[in-house]
Amino acid sequence: MRRWLPPLLIVCALLGAWELAARLDVLASALHIEPFLVPSPSEIGQALWEDRGLLADNGWVTLQEVIAGFALSVAAGVAFAVALHLSPTLRRAFYPLLVASQTVPIVVVAPILVVWLGFGIGPKLAIIALICFFPITVNTLDGLGSVDPDLVKMMRTLDASRSQTLRRVEAPSALPYFFSGAKIAVAVAVIGAVFGEWAGSSSGLGHLIQEASAQLQTARTFAAVVVLSALAILLFAALAALERRAAWWGPSGTKT
């Protein structure tokens, strides 16, 4: 209760202020727009209920894209981090390029990927994987390099091979770091899914937001955003729960 009560009270206070301001047309007057373009929380809640079938169908499409794209980024990010860790030459060559890749706006890349890969699920997976790849790779690489040097020396005295040292010492040490990067990645993965669906899609929450905005159905637009946020929070919580079991020796694994 002590953990969840403060943020819950803040959210309730913000929603209450929003509801009051919307009913009094304060927000519409301040933003100089029509009142129907500023839905109240109660109107958004009504849209969540009335459009529940539509939101569920499109949310399921987006969730599948996020999970598949995130899985691709985990496989590629961990493999790339291990390769850079094992080869200092590769690290010197590719690490600056890895950082430079984050300077390219994903909104620019998304339409290009749609042109290359078509309007199917391919470009969505590629965009999500690109967004998630960086935090997973960098955090895993930092974790692999954070192992206690004395443990590595001990493995050498025991005549352990390089792969045995990686598997039994460095990988367990990197696991909490990997989960830190994975939690960041999965939280922003829904953004990648939305960008991909905006660039070209016939379903998904991003497509629904685009369609509802064009029709000035602002309550439905906000309802889709609420579902997107809920998906990100649920995926983050699932990874946090997995972390407490798979990496119980890390800082997050010791929390209850």
Short mmCIF file of C-alpha atoms in Angstrom, two decimals:
data_model
loop_
_atom_site.label_atom_id
_atom_site.label_comp_id
_atom_site.label_asym_id
_atom_site.label_seq_id
_atom_site.Cartn_x
_atom_site.Cartn_y
_atom_site.Cartn_z
CA MET A 1 0.00 0.00 0.00
CA ARG A 2 2.83 2.42 0.86
CA ARG A 3 4.34 1.71 -2.54
CA TRP A 4 1.24 2.18 -4.68
CA LEU A 5 -0.81 4.72 -2.71
CA PRO A 6 1.23 7.91 -3.49
CA PRO A 7 1.22 7.50 -7.31
CA LEU A 8 -2.43 6.40 -7.20
CA LEU A 9 -3.39 9.55 -5.29
CA ILE A 10 -1.47 11.73 -7.75
CA VAL A 11 -3.19 10.08 -10.73
CA CYS A 12 -6.60 10.50 -9.10
CA ALA A 13 -5.90 14.17 -8.37
CA LEU A 14 -4.75 14.82 -11.94
CA LEU A 15 -7.79 13.04 -13.39
CA GLY A 16 -10.09 14.97 -11.09
CA ALA A 17 -8.55 18.29 -12.12
CA TRP A 18 -8.75 17.26 -15.78
CA GLU A 19 -12.42 16.27 -15.42
CA LEU A 20 -13.28 19.57 -13.76
CA ALA A 21 -11.36 21.62 -16.31
CA ALA A 22 -12.99 19.77 -19.22
CA ARG A 23 -16.49 20.22 -17.82
CA LEU A 24 -15.89 23.94 -17.30
CA ASP A 25 -14.29 24.27 -20.75
CA VAL A 26 -11.16 25.67 -19.11
CA LEU A 27 -8.79 23.59 -21.27
CA ALA A 28 -10.61 24.44 -24.48
CA SER A 29 -10.50 28.14 -23.66
CA ALA A 30 -6.84 28.04 -22.72
CA LEU A 31 -5.88 26.13 -25.88
CA HIS A 32 -8.28 28.14 -28.10
CA ILE A 33 -9.92 25.02 -29.57
CA GLU A 34 -13.43 23.63 -29.71
CA PRO A 35 -14.62 21.97 -26.46
CA PHE A 36 -15.46 18.67 -28.19
CA LEU A 37 -11.77 18.27 -29.05
CA VAL A 38 -10.87 18.09 -25.35
CA PRO A 39 -12.54 14.95 -23.93
CA SER A 40 -12.89 14.52 -20.19
CA PRO A 41 -11.66 11.38 -18.39
CA SER A 42 -15.28 10.24 -18.04
CA GLU A 43 -15.75 10.50 -21.82
CA ILE A 44 -12.53 8.55 -22.37
CA GLY A 45 -13.76 5.90 -19.94
CA GLN A 46 -17.05 5.72 -21.84
CA ALA A 47 -15.12 5.28 -25.10
CA LEU A 48 -13.06 2.51 -23.49
CA TRP A 49 -16.26 0.65 -22.67
CA GLU A 50 -18.23 1.33 -25.86
CA ASP A 51 -15.27 0.61 -28.16
CA ARG A 52 -13.91 -2.27 -26.10
CA GLY A 53 -14.24 -4.77 -28.95
CA LEU A 54 -12.50 -2.48 -31.43
CA LEU A 55 -9.76 -1.62 -28.93
CA ALA A 56 -9.26 -5.27 -27.99
CA ASP A 57 -8.91 -6.42 -31.62
CA ASN A 58 -6.45 -3.67 -32.54
CA GLY A 59 -4.64 -3.98 -29.21
CA TRP A 60 -4.08 -7.70 -29.85
CA VAL A 61 -2.49 -6.88 -33.22
CA THR A 62 -0.17 -4.30 -31.64
CA LEU A 63 0.70 -6.64 -28.76
CA GLN A 64 1.75 -9.39 -31.17
CA GLU A 65 3.93 -6.92 -33.07
CA VAL A 66 5.55 -5.68 -29.86
CA ILE A 67 6.31 -9.15 -28.51
CA ALA A 68 7.71 -10.41 -31.81
CA GLY A 69 9.81 -7.29 -32.41
CA PHE A 70 11.06 -7.31 -28.83
CA ALA A 71 12.06 -10.99 -29.14
CA LEU A 72 14.04 -10.18 -32.29
CA SER A 73 15.81 -7.31 -30.55
CA VAL A 74 16.70 -9.53 -27.56
CA ALA A 75 18.21 -12.21 -29.80
CA ALA A 76 20.14 -9.71 -31.92
CA GLY A 77 21.12 -7.41 -29.05
CA VAL A 78 22.48 -10.13 -26.78
CA ALA A 79 24.40 -11.79 -29.64
CA PHE A 80 25.89 -8.45 -30.70
CA ALA A 81 26.82 -7.54 -27.12
CA VAL A 82 28.60 -10.89 -26.63
CA ALA A 83 30.48 -10.43 -29.92
CA LEU A 84 31.64 -6.93 -28.93
CA HIS A 85 32.62 -8.17 -25.48
CA LEU A 86 34.71 -11.04 -26.82
CA SER A 87 36.45 -8.95 -29.48
CA PRO A 88 37.93 -5.57 -28.48
CA THR A 89 38.58 -4.90 -32.18
CA LEU A 90 34.91 -5.30 -33.03
CA ARG A 91 33.98 -3.12 -30.08
CA ARG A 92 36.25 -0.28 -31.20
CA ALA A 93 34.87 -0.56 -34.73
CA PHE A 94 31.16 -0.92 -34.08
CA TYR A 95 30.43 0.78 -30.75
CA PRO A 96 30.64 4.34 -32.17
CA LEU A 97 28.34 3.27 -35.02
CA LEU A 98 25.93 1.80 -32.49
CA VAL A 99 25.74 5.13 -30.67
CA ALA A 100 25.48 7.08 -33.94
CA SER A 101 22.51 4.95 -35.02
CA GLN A 102 20.44 6.56 -32.27
CA THR A 103 20.75 9.97 -33.91
CA VAL A 104 18.56 8.86 -36.84
CA PRO A 105 14.88 9.66 -36.08
CA ILE A 106 12.76 6.53 -36.29
CA VAL A 107 9.96 8.57 -37.88
CA VAL A 108 12.22 9.04 -40.90
CA VAL A 109 13.21 5.38 -41.08
CA ALA A 110 9.66 3.99 -40.75
CA PRO A 111 8.35 5.03 -44.23
CA ILE A 112 11.55 3.76 -45.86
CA LEU A 113 11.16 0.36 -44.22
CA VAL A 114 7.54 0.20 -45.40
CA VAL A 115 8.71 0.87 -48.97
CA TRP A 116 11.36 -1.85 -48.66
CA LEU A 117 9.37 -4.49 -46.76
CA GLY A 118 5.79 -3.76 -47.77
CA PHE A 119 2.69 -3.16 -45.68
CA GLY A 120 2.78 -6.45 -43.76
CA ILE A 121 4.18 -7.14 -40.31
CA GLY A 122 7.80 -6.97 -41.51
CA PRO A 123 8.41 -3.20 -41.21
CA LYS A 124 6.68 -3.08 -37.80
CA LEU A 125 8.97 -5.80 -36.45
CA ALA A 126 12.01 -4.06 -37.91
CA ILE A 127 11.08 -0.69 -36.37
CA ILE A 128 10.39 -2.20 -32.94
CA ALA A 129 13.62 -4.19 -33.07
CA LEU A 130 15.59 -1.08 -34.03
CA ILE A 131 14.17 0.88 -31.10
CA CYS A 132 14.75 -1.93 -28.58
CA PHE A 133 18.16 -3.01 -29.91
CA PHE A 134 20.22 -0.15 -28.46
CA PRO A 135 19.26 -0.33 -24.73
CA ILE A 136 19.48 -4.12 -24.70
CA THR A 137 22.89 -4.20 -26.40
CA VAL A 138 24.48 -1.40 -24.38
CA ASN A 139 23.21 -2.64 -21.00
CA THR A 140 24.19 -6.25 -21.70
CA LEU A 141 27.63 -5.14 -22.87
CA ASP A 142 28.12 -3.09 -19.71
CA GLY A 143 27.03 -6.06 -17.63
CA LEU A 144 29.50 -8.40 -19.32
CA GLY A 145 32.28 -5.93 -18.58
CA SER A 146 31.29 -5.40 -14.94
CA VAL A 147 32.31 -8.84 -13.69
CA ASP A 148 34.76 -8.98 -10.79
CA PRO A 149 38.29 -9.43 -12.25
CA ASP A 150 39.15 -11.79 -9.39
CA LEU A 151 36.45 -14.19 -10.55
CA VAL A 152 37.92 -14.21 -14.06
CA LYS A 153 41.38 -14.89 -12.63
CA MET A 154 39.98 -17.73 -10.55
CA MET A 155 38.40 -19.30 -13.65
CA ARG A 156 41.74 -19.08 -15.42
CA THR A 157 43.52 -20.80 -12.53
CA LEU A 158 40.92 -23.56 -12.82
CA ASP A 159 41.88 -23.92 -16.50
CA ALA A 160 38.41 -22.82 -17.69
CA SER A 161 37.93 -22.08 -21.36
CA ARG A 162 36.78 -18.69 -22.63
CA SER A 163 33.28 -19.99 -23.25
CA GLN A 164 33.10 -21.49 -19.76
CA THR A 165 34.12 -18.17 -18.20
CA LEU A 166 31.50 -16.39 -20.28
CA ARG A 167 28.77 -18.89 -19.40
CA ARG A 168 29.47 -19.36 -15.70
CA VAL A 169 30.79 -15.97 -14.57
CA GLU A 170 30.22 -13.16 -17.05
CA ALA A 171 26.71 -14.08 -18.21
CA PRO A 172 25.24 -14.33 -14.67
CA SER A 173 26.85 -10.98 -13.80
CA ALA A 174 25.35 -9.41 -16.92
CA LEU A 175 21.84 -10.76 -16.36
CA PRO A 176 20.61 -7.91 -14.08
CA TYR A 177 22.02 -5.39 -16.57
CA PHE A 178 20.25 -7.18 -19.42
CA PHE A 179 16.92 -6.95 -17.60
CA SER A 180 17.45 -3.23 -16.98
CA GLY A 181 17.90 -2.67 -20.70
CA ALA A 182 15.05 -5.02 -21.58
CA LYS A 183 12.61 -3.17 -19.31
CA ILE A 184 13.52 0.13 -20.94
CA ALA A 185 13.20 -1.44 -24.38
CA VAL A 186 9.81 -3.05 -23.81
CA ALA A 187 8.40 0.21 -22.45
CA VAL A 188 9.31 2.08 -25.64
CA ALA A 189 8.52 -0.83 -27.97
CA VAL A 190 4.89 0.28 -28.19
CA ILE A 191 6.12 3.59 -29.62
CA GLY A 192 7.87 1.69 -32.39
CA ALA A 193 4.71 -0.28 -33.09
CA VAL A 194 2.70 2.95 -33.40
CA PHE A 195 5.26 4.51 -35.77
CA GLY A 196 5.20 1.37 -37.90
CA GLU A 197 1.41 1.34 -38.03
CA TRP A 198 1.31 5.04 -38.86
CA ALA A 199 3.69 4.48 -41.77
CA GLY A 200 1.48 1.80 -43.28
CA SER A 201 -1.07 -0.52 -41.70
CA SER A 202 -4.71 -1.54 -41.80
CA SER A 203 -4.97 -2.59 -38.13
CA GLY A 204 -3.40 -1.99 -34.75
CA LEU A 205 -3.73 0.75 -32.16
CA GLY A 206 -1.54 3.11 -34.17
CA HIS A 207 -3.84 2.74 -37.16
CA LEU A 208 -6.87 3.21 -34.89
CA ILE A 209 -5.39 6.42 -33.44
CA GLN A 210 -4.70 7.75 -36.92
CA GLU A 211 -8.20 6.89 -38.10
CA ALA A 212 -9.94 8.31 -35.01
CA SER A 213 -7.91 11.53 -35.17
CA ALA A 214 -8.87 12.05 -38.80
CA GLN A 215 -12.54 11.63 -37.83
CA LEU A 216 -12.16 13.97 -34.82
CA GLN A 217 -13.12 11.14 -32.46
CA THR A 218 -10.83 12.43 -29.73
CA ALA A 219 -12.28 10.27 -26.95
CA ARG A 220 -11.51 7.13 -28.97
CA THR A 221 -8.03 8.47 -29.69
CA PHE A 222 -7.34 8.94 -25.99
CA ALA A 223 -8.84 5.53 -25.23
CA ALA A 224 -6.40 3.90 -27.67
CA VAL A 225 -3.53 5.76 -25.98
CA VAL A 226 -4.71 4.45 -22.60
CA VAL A 227 -4.66 0.89 -23.97
CA LEU A 228 -1.16 1.45 -25.37
CA SER A 229 0.05 2.68 -22.00
CA ALA A 230 -1.57 -0.28 -20.26
CA LEU A 231 0.20 -2.69 -22.63
CA ALA A 232 3.58 -1.07 -21.92
CA ILE A 233 3.00 -1.16 -18.16
CA LEU A 234 1.91 -4.81 -18.22
CA LEU A 235 4.91 -5.87 -20.30
CA PHE A 236 7.25 -3.92 -18.01
CA ALA A 237 5.69 -5.56 -14.95
CA ALA A 238 6.01 -9.01 -16.54
CA LEU A 239 9.71 -8.46 -17.18
CA ALA A 240 10.20 -7.13 -13.65
CA ALA A 241 8.54 -10.26 -12.24
CA LEU A 242 10.73 -12.47 -14.44
CA GLU A 243 13.80 -10.55 -13.31
CA ARG A 244 13.02 -11.22 -9.65
CA ARG A 245 13.08 -14.94 -10.39
CA ALA A 246 15.78 -15.24 -13.04
CA ALA A 247 18.22 -12.67 -11.59
CA TRP A 248 17.35 -12.76 -7.92
CA TRP A 249 20.90 -11.80 -6.92
CA GLY A 250 20.66 -8.41 -8.66
CA PRO A 251 19.42 -5.16 -7.04
CA SER A 252 15.89 -5.52 -8.46
CA GLY A 253 15.72 -9.19 -7.59
CA THR A 254 16.07 -8.48 -3.89
CA LYS A 255 13.03 -6.19 -3.81
CA THR A 256 9.65 -7.49 -2.72
#
